[in-house]
PDB file of C-alpha atoms in Angstrom:
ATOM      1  CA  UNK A   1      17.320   9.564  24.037  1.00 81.00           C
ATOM      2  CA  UNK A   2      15.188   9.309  20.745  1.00 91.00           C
ATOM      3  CA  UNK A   3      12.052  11.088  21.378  1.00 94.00           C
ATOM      4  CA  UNK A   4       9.113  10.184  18.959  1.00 96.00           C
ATOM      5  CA  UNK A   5       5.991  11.962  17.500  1.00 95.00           C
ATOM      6  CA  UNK A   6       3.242  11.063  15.051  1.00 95.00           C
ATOM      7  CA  UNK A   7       0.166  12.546  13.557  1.00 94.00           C
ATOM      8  CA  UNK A   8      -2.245  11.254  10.589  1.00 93.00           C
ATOM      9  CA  UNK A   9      -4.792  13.344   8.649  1.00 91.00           C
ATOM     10  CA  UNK A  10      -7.559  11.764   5.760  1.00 89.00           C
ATOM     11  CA  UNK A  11      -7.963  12.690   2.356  1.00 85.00           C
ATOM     12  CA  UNK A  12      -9.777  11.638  -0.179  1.00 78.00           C
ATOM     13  CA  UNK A  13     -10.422   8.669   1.539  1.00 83.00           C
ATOM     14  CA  UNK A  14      -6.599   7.868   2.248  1.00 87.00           C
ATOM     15  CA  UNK A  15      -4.789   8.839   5.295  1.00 91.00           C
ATOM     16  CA  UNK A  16      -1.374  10.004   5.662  1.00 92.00           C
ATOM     17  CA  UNK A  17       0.767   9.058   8.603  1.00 93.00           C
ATOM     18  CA  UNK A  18       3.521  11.254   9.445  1.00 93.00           C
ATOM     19  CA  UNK A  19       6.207  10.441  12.282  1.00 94.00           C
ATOM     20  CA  UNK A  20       9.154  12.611  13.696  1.00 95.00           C
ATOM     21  CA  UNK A  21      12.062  10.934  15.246  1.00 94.00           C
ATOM     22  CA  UNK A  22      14.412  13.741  17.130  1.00 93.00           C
ATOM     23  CA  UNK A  23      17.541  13.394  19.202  1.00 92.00           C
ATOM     24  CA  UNK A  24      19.615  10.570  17.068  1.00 93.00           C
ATOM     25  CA  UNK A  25      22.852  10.579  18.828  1.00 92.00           C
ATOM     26  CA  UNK A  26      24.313   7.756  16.443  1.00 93.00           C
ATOM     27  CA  UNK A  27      23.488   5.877  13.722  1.00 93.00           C
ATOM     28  CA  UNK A  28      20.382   4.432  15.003  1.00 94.00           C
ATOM     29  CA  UNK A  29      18.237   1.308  14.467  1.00 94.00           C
ATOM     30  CA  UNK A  30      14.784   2.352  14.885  1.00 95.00           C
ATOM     31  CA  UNK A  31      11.407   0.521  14.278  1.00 96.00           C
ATOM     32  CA  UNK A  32       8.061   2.253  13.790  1.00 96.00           C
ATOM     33  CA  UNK A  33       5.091  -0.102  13.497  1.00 96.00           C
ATOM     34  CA  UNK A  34       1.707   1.172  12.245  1.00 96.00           C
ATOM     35  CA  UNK A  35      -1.343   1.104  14.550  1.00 96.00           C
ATOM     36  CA  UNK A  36      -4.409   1.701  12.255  1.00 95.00           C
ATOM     37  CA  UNK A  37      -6.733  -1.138  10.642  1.00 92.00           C
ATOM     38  CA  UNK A  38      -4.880  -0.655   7.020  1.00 91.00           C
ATOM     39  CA  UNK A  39      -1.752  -2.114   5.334  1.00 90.00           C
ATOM     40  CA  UNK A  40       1.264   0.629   4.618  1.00 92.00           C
ATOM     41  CA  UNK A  41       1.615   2.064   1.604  1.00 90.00           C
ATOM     42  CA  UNK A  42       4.767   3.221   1.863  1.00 88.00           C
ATOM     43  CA  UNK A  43       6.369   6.390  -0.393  1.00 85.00           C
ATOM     44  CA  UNK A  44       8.773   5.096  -3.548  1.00 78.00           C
ATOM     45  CA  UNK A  45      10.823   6.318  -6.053  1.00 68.00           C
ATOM     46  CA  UNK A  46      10.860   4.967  -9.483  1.00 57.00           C
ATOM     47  CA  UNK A  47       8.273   2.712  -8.497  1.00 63.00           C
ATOM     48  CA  UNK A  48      10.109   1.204  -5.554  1.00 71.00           C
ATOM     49  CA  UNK A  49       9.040   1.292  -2.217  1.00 79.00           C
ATOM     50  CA  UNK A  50      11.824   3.331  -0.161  1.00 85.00           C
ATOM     51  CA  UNK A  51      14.411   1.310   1.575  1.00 87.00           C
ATOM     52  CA  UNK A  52      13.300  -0.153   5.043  1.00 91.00           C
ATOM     53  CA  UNK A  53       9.494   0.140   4.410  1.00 91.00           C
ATOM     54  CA  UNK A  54       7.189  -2.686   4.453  1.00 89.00           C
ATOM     55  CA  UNK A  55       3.396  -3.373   5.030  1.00 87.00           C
ATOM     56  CA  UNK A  56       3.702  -2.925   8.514  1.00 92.00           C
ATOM     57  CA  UNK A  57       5.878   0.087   8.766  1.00 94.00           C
ATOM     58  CA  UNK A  58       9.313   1.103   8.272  1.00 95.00           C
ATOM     59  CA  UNK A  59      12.509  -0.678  10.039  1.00 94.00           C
ATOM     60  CA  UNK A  60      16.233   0.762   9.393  1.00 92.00           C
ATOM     61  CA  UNK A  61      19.307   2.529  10.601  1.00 93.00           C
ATOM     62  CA  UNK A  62      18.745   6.553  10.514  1.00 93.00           C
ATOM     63  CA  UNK A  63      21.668   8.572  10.662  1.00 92.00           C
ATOM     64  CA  UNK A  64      22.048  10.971  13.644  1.00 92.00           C
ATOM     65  CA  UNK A  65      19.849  13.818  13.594  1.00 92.00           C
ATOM     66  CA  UNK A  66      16.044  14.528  12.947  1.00 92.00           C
ATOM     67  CA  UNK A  67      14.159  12.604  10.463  1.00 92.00           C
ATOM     68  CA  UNK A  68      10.812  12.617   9.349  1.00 91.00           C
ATOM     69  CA  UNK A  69       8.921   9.623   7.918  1.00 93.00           C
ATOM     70  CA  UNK A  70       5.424   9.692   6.244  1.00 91.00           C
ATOM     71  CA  UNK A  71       3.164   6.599   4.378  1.00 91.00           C
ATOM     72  CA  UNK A  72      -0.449   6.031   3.723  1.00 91.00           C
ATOM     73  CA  UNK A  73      -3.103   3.538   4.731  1.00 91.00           C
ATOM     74  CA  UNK A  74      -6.662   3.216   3.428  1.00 91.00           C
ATOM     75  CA  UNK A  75      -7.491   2.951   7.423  1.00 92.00           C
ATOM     76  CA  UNK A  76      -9.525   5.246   9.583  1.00 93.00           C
ATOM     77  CA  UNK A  77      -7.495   7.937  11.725  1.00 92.00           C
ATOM     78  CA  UNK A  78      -8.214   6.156  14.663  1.00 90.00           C
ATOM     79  CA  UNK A  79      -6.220   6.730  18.279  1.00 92.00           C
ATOM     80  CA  UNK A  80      -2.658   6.640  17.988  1.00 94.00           C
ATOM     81  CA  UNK A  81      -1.636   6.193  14.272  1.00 96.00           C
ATOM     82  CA  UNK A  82       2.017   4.652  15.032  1.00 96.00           C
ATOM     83  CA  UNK A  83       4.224   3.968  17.765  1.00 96.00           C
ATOM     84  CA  UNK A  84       8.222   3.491  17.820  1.00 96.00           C
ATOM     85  CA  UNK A  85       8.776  -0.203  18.393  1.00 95.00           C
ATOM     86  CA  UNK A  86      12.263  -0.369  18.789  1.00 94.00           C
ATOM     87  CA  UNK A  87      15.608   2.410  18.779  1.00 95.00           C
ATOM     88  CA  UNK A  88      18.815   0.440  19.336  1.00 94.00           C
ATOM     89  CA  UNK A  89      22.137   2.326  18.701  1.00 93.00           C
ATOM     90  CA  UNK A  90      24.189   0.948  15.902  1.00 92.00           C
ATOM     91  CA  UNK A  91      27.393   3.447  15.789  1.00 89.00           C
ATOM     92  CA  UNK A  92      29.176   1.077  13.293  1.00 85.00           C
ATOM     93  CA  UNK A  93      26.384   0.760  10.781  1.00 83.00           C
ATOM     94  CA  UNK A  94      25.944   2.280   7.364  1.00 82.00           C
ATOM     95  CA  UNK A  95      22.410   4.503   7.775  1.00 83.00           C
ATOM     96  CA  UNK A  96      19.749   3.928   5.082  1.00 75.00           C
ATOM     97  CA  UNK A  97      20.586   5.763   1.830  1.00 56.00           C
ATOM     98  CA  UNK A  98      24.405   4.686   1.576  1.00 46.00           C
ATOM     99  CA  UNK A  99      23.967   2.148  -1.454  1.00 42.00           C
ATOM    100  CA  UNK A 100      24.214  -1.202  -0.842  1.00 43.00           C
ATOM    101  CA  UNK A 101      24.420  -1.860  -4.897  1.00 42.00           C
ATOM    102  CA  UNK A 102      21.555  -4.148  -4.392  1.00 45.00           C
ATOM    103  CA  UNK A 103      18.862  -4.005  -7.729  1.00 46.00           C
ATOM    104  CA  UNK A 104      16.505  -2.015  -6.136  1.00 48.00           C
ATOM    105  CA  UNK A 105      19.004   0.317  -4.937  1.00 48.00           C
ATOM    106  CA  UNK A 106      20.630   0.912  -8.529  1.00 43.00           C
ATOM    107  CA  UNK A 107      16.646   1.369  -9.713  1.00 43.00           C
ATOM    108  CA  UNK A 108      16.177   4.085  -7.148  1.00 44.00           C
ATOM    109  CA  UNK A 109      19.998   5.600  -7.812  1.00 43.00           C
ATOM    110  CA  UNK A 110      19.601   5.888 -10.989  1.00 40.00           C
ATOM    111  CA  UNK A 111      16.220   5.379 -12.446  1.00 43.00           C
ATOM    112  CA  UNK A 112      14.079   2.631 -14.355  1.00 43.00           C
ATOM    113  CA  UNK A 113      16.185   1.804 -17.480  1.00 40.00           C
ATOM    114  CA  UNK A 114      13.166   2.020 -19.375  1.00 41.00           C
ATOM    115  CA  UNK A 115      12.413   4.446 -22.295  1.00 42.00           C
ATOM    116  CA  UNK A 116      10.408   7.644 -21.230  1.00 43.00           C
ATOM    117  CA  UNK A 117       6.729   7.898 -21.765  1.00 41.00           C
ATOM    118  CA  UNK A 118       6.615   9.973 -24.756  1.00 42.00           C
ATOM    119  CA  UNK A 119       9.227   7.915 -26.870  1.00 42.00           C
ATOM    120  CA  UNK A 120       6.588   4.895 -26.709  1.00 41.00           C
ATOM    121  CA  UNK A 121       3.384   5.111 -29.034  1.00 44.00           C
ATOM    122  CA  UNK A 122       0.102   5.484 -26.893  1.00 44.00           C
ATOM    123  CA  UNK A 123      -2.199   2.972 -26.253  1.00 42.00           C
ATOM    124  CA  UNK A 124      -5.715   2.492 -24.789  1.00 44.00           C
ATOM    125  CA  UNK A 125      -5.136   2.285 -21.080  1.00 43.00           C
ATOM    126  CA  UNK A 126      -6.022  -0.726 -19.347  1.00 46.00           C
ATOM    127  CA  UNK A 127      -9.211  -0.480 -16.844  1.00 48.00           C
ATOM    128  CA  UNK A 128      -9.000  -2.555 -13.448  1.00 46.00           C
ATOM    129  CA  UNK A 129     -10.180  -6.010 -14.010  1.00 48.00           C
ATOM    130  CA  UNK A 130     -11.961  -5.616 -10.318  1.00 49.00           C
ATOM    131  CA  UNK A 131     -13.762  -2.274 -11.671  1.00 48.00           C
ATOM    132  CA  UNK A 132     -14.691  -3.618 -15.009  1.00 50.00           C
ATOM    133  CA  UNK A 133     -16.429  -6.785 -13.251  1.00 50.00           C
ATOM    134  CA  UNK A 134     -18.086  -4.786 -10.638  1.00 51.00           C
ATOM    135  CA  UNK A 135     -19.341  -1.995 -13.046  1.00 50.00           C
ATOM    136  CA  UNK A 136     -20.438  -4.829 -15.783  1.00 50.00           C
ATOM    137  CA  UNK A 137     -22.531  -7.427 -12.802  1.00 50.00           C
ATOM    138  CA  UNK A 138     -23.577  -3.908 -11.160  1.00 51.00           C
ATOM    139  CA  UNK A 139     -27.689  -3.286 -12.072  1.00 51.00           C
ATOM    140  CA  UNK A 140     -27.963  -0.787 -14.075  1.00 48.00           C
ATOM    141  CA  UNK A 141     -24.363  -0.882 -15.340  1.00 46.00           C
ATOM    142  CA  UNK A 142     -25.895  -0.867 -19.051  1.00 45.00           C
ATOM    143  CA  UNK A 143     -26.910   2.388 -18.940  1.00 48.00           C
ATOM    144  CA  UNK A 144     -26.118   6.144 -18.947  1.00 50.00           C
ATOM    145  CA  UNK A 145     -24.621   5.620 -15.504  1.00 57.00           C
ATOM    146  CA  UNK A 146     -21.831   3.351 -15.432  1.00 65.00           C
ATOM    147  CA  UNK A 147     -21.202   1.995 -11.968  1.00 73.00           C
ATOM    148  CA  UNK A 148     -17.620   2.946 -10.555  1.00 76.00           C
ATOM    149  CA  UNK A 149     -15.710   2.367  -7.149  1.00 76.00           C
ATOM    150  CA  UNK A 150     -15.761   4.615  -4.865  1.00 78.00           C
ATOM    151  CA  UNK A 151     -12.399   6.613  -4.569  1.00 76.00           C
ATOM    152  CA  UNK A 152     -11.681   5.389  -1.014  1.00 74.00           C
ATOM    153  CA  UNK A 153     -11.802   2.001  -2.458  1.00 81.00           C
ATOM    154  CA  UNK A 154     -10.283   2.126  -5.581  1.00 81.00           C
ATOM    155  CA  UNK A 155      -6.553   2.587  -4.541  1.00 82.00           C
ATOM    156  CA  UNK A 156      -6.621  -0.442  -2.117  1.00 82.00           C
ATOM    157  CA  UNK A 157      -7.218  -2.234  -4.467  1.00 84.00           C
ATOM    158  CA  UNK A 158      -4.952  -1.009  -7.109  1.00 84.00           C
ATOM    159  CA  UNK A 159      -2.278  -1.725  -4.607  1.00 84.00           C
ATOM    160  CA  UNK A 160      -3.594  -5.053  -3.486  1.00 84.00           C
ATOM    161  CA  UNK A 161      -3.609  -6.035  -7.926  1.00 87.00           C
ATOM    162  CA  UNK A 162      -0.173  -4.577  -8.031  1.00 86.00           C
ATOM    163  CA  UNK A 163       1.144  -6.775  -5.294  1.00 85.00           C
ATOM    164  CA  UNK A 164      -0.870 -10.092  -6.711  1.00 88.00           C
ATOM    165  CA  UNK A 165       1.114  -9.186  -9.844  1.00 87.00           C
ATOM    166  CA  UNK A 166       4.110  -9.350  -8.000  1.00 85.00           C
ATOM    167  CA  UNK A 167       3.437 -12.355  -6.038  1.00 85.00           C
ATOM    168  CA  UNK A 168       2.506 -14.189  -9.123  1.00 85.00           C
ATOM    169  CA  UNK A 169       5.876 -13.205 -10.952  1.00 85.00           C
ATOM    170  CA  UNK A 170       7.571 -14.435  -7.926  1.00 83.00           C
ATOM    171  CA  UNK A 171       6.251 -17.527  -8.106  1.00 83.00           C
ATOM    172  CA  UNK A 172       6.314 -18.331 -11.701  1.00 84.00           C
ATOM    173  CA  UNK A 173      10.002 -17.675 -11.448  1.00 81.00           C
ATOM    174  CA  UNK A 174      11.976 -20.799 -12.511  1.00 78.00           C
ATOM    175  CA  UNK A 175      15.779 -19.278 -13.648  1.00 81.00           C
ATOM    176  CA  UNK A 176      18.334 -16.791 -11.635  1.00 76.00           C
ATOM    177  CA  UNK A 177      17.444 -13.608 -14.637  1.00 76.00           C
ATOM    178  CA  UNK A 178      13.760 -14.395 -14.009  1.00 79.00           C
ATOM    179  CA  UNK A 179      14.103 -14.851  -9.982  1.00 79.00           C
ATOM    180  CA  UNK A 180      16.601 -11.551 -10.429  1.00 80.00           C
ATOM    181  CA  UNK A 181      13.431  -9.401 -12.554  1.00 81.00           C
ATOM    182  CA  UNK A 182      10.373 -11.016 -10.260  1.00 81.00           C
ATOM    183  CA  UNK A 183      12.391  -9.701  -6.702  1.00 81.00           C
ATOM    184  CA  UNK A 184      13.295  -6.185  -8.637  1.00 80.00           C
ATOM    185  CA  UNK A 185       9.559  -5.771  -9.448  1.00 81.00           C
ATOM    186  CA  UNK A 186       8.308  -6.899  -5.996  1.00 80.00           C
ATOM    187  CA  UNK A 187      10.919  -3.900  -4.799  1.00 79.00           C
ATOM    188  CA  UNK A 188      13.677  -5.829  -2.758  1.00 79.00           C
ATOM    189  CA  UNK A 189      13.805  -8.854  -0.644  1.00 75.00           C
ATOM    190  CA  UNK A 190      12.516  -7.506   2.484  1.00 74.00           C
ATOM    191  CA  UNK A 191       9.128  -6.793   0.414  1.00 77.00           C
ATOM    192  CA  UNK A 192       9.622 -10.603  -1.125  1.00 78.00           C
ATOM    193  CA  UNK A 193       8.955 -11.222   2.409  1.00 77.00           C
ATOM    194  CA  UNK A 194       6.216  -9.082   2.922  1.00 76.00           C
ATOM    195  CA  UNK A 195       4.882 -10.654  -0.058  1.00 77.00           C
ATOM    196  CA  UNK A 196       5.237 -14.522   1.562  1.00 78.00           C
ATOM    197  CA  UNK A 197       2.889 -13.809   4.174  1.00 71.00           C
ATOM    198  CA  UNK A 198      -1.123 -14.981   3.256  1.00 67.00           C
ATOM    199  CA  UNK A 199      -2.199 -11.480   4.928  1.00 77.00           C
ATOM    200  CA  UNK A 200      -2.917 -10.406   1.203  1.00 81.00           C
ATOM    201  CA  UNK A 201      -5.318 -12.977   0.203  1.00 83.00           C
ATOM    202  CA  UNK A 202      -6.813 -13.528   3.771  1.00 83.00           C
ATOM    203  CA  UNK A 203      -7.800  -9.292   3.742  1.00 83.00           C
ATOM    204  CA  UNK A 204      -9.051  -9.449   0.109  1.00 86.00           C
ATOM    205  CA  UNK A 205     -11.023 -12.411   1.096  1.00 87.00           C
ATOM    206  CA  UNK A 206     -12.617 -10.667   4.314  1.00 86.00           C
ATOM    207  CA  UNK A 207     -13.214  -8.098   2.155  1.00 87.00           C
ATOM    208  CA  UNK A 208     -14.979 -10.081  -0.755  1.00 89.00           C
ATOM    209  CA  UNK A 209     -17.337 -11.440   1.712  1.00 89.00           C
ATOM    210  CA  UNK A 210     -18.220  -8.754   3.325  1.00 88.00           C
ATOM    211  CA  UNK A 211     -19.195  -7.074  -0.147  1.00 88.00           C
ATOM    212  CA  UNK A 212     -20.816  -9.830  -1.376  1.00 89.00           C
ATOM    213  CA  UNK A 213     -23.295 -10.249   2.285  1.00 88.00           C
ATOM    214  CA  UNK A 214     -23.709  -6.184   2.115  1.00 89.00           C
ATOM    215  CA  UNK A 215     -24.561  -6.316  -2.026  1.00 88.00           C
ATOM    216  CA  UNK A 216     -26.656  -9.650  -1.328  1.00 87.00           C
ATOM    217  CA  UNK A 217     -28.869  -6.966   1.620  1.00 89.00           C
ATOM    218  CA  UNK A 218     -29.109  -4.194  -1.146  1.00 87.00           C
ATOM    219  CA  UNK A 219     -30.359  -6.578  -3.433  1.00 88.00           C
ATOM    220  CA  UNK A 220     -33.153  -7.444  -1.355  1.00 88.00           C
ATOM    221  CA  UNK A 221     -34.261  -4.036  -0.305  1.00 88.00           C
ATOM    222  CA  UNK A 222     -36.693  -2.862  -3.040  1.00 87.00           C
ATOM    223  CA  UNK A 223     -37.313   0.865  -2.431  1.00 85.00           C
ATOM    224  CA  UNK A 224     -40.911   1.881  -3.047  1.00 84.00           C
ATOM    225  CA  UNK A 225     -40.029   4.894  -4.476  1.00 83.00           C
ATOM    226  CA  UNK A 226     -43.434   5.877  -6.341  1.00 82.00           C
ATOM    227  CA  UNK A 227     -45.384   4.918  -2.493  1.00 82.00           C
ATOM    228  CA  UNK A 228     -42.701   7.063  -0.506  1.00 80.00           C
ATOM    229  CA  UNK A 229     -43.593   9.950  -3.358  1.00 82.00           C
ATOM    230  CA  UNK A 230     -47.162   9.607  -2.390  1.00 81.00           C
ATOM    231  CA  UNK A 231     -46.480  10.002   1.521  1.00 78.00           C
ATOM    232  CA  UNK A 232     -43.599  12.809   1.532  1.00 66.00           C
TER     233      UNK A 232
END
């Protein structure tokens, strides 16, 4: 019988999610489903999200054995972090990391075809559009203090621009080489589908308004600073 385990710490305002699955007889189908407030952000290589991971969790055939899985959310540590959906035995299946010669398979095999960093001149790095708009409407912005996001809030939404990218590219796709590059980028089908889903643009929406209502409070609360200097 599969026995299950899971444990998440925060850092930096991120928090990583580790699970242990034990006692794999067989090639097994298992499905762990994150608990906390957050979408996944599951680990890659070459820029790909791992096989079987998606925004929800991770879903795939292990090979007997002990495994461990790990991912981060921008959610709070709060009660159980994930729980083990589903373990059906597959004996006859092919466990995740036997090739399926899929493009994001060949990426993570054998790398991004791409030239390395240092054989392509340098350039001015691009700033988040978000950040640059926040920092530039933010009072005070035009001073010595530049306004910046806050690190727990910065990486969300580096993932949530990446994955706009990606939904856009998807879309704008009208031939097979440019529907071929667009599912690459996205990292696979199964995060095409992901990607289908309006959960992005309904959680960046909650979240705009939710700024905008807290920023439209701070802008009304004038702090008497000079009076509250007299009184301390």
């Amino acid at each position: 019988m599969v026995t299950f385990d899971c444990s998440a710490s925060r850092h930096d305002g991120v928090t990583l999610v580790t699970v242990h699955l034990r006692r794999l007889d067989v090639p097994t189908r298992v499905t762990v489903r994150n608990c906390l407030d957050g979408p996944v952000w599951p680990p890659r290589s070459e820029g790909l999200p791992e096989a079987g991971w998606s925004e929800t969790g991770f879903s795939g055939v292990l090979a007997p054995g002990a495994h461990a899985l790990g991912y981060a959310t921008p959610a709070q540590p709060e009660g159980q972090p994930a729980e083990l959906a589903d373990a059906v035995a597959v004996p006859e299946a092919d466990p995740i990391g036997a090739r399926s010669g899929g493009p994001a398979d060949v990426v993570r095999e054998l790398g991004d075809p791409l030239p390395p960093a240092d054989a392509v001149p340098a350039v001015e790095p691009r700033e988040s559009p978000v950040a640059t708009a926040e920092a530039s409407s933010a009072p005070g912005a035009e001073g010595d203090h530049p306004v910046r996001l806050p690190s727990a809030v910065e990486p969300w939404l580096a993932e949530m621009e990446r994955r706009v990218d990606s939904a856009e590219a998807l879309a704008a796709a009208e031939t097979l080489p440019e529907a071929t590059a667009a599912v690459r980028g996205a990292g696979g089908l199964a995060e095409v589908r992901a990607l289908a889903d309006d959960g992005d643009e309904r959680r960046l929406r909650l979240v705009a308004r939710r700024a905008r209502r807290l920023a439209d409070r701070r802008a009304g609360a004038t702090i008497p600073v000079e009076t509250l200097s007299t009184l301390a």
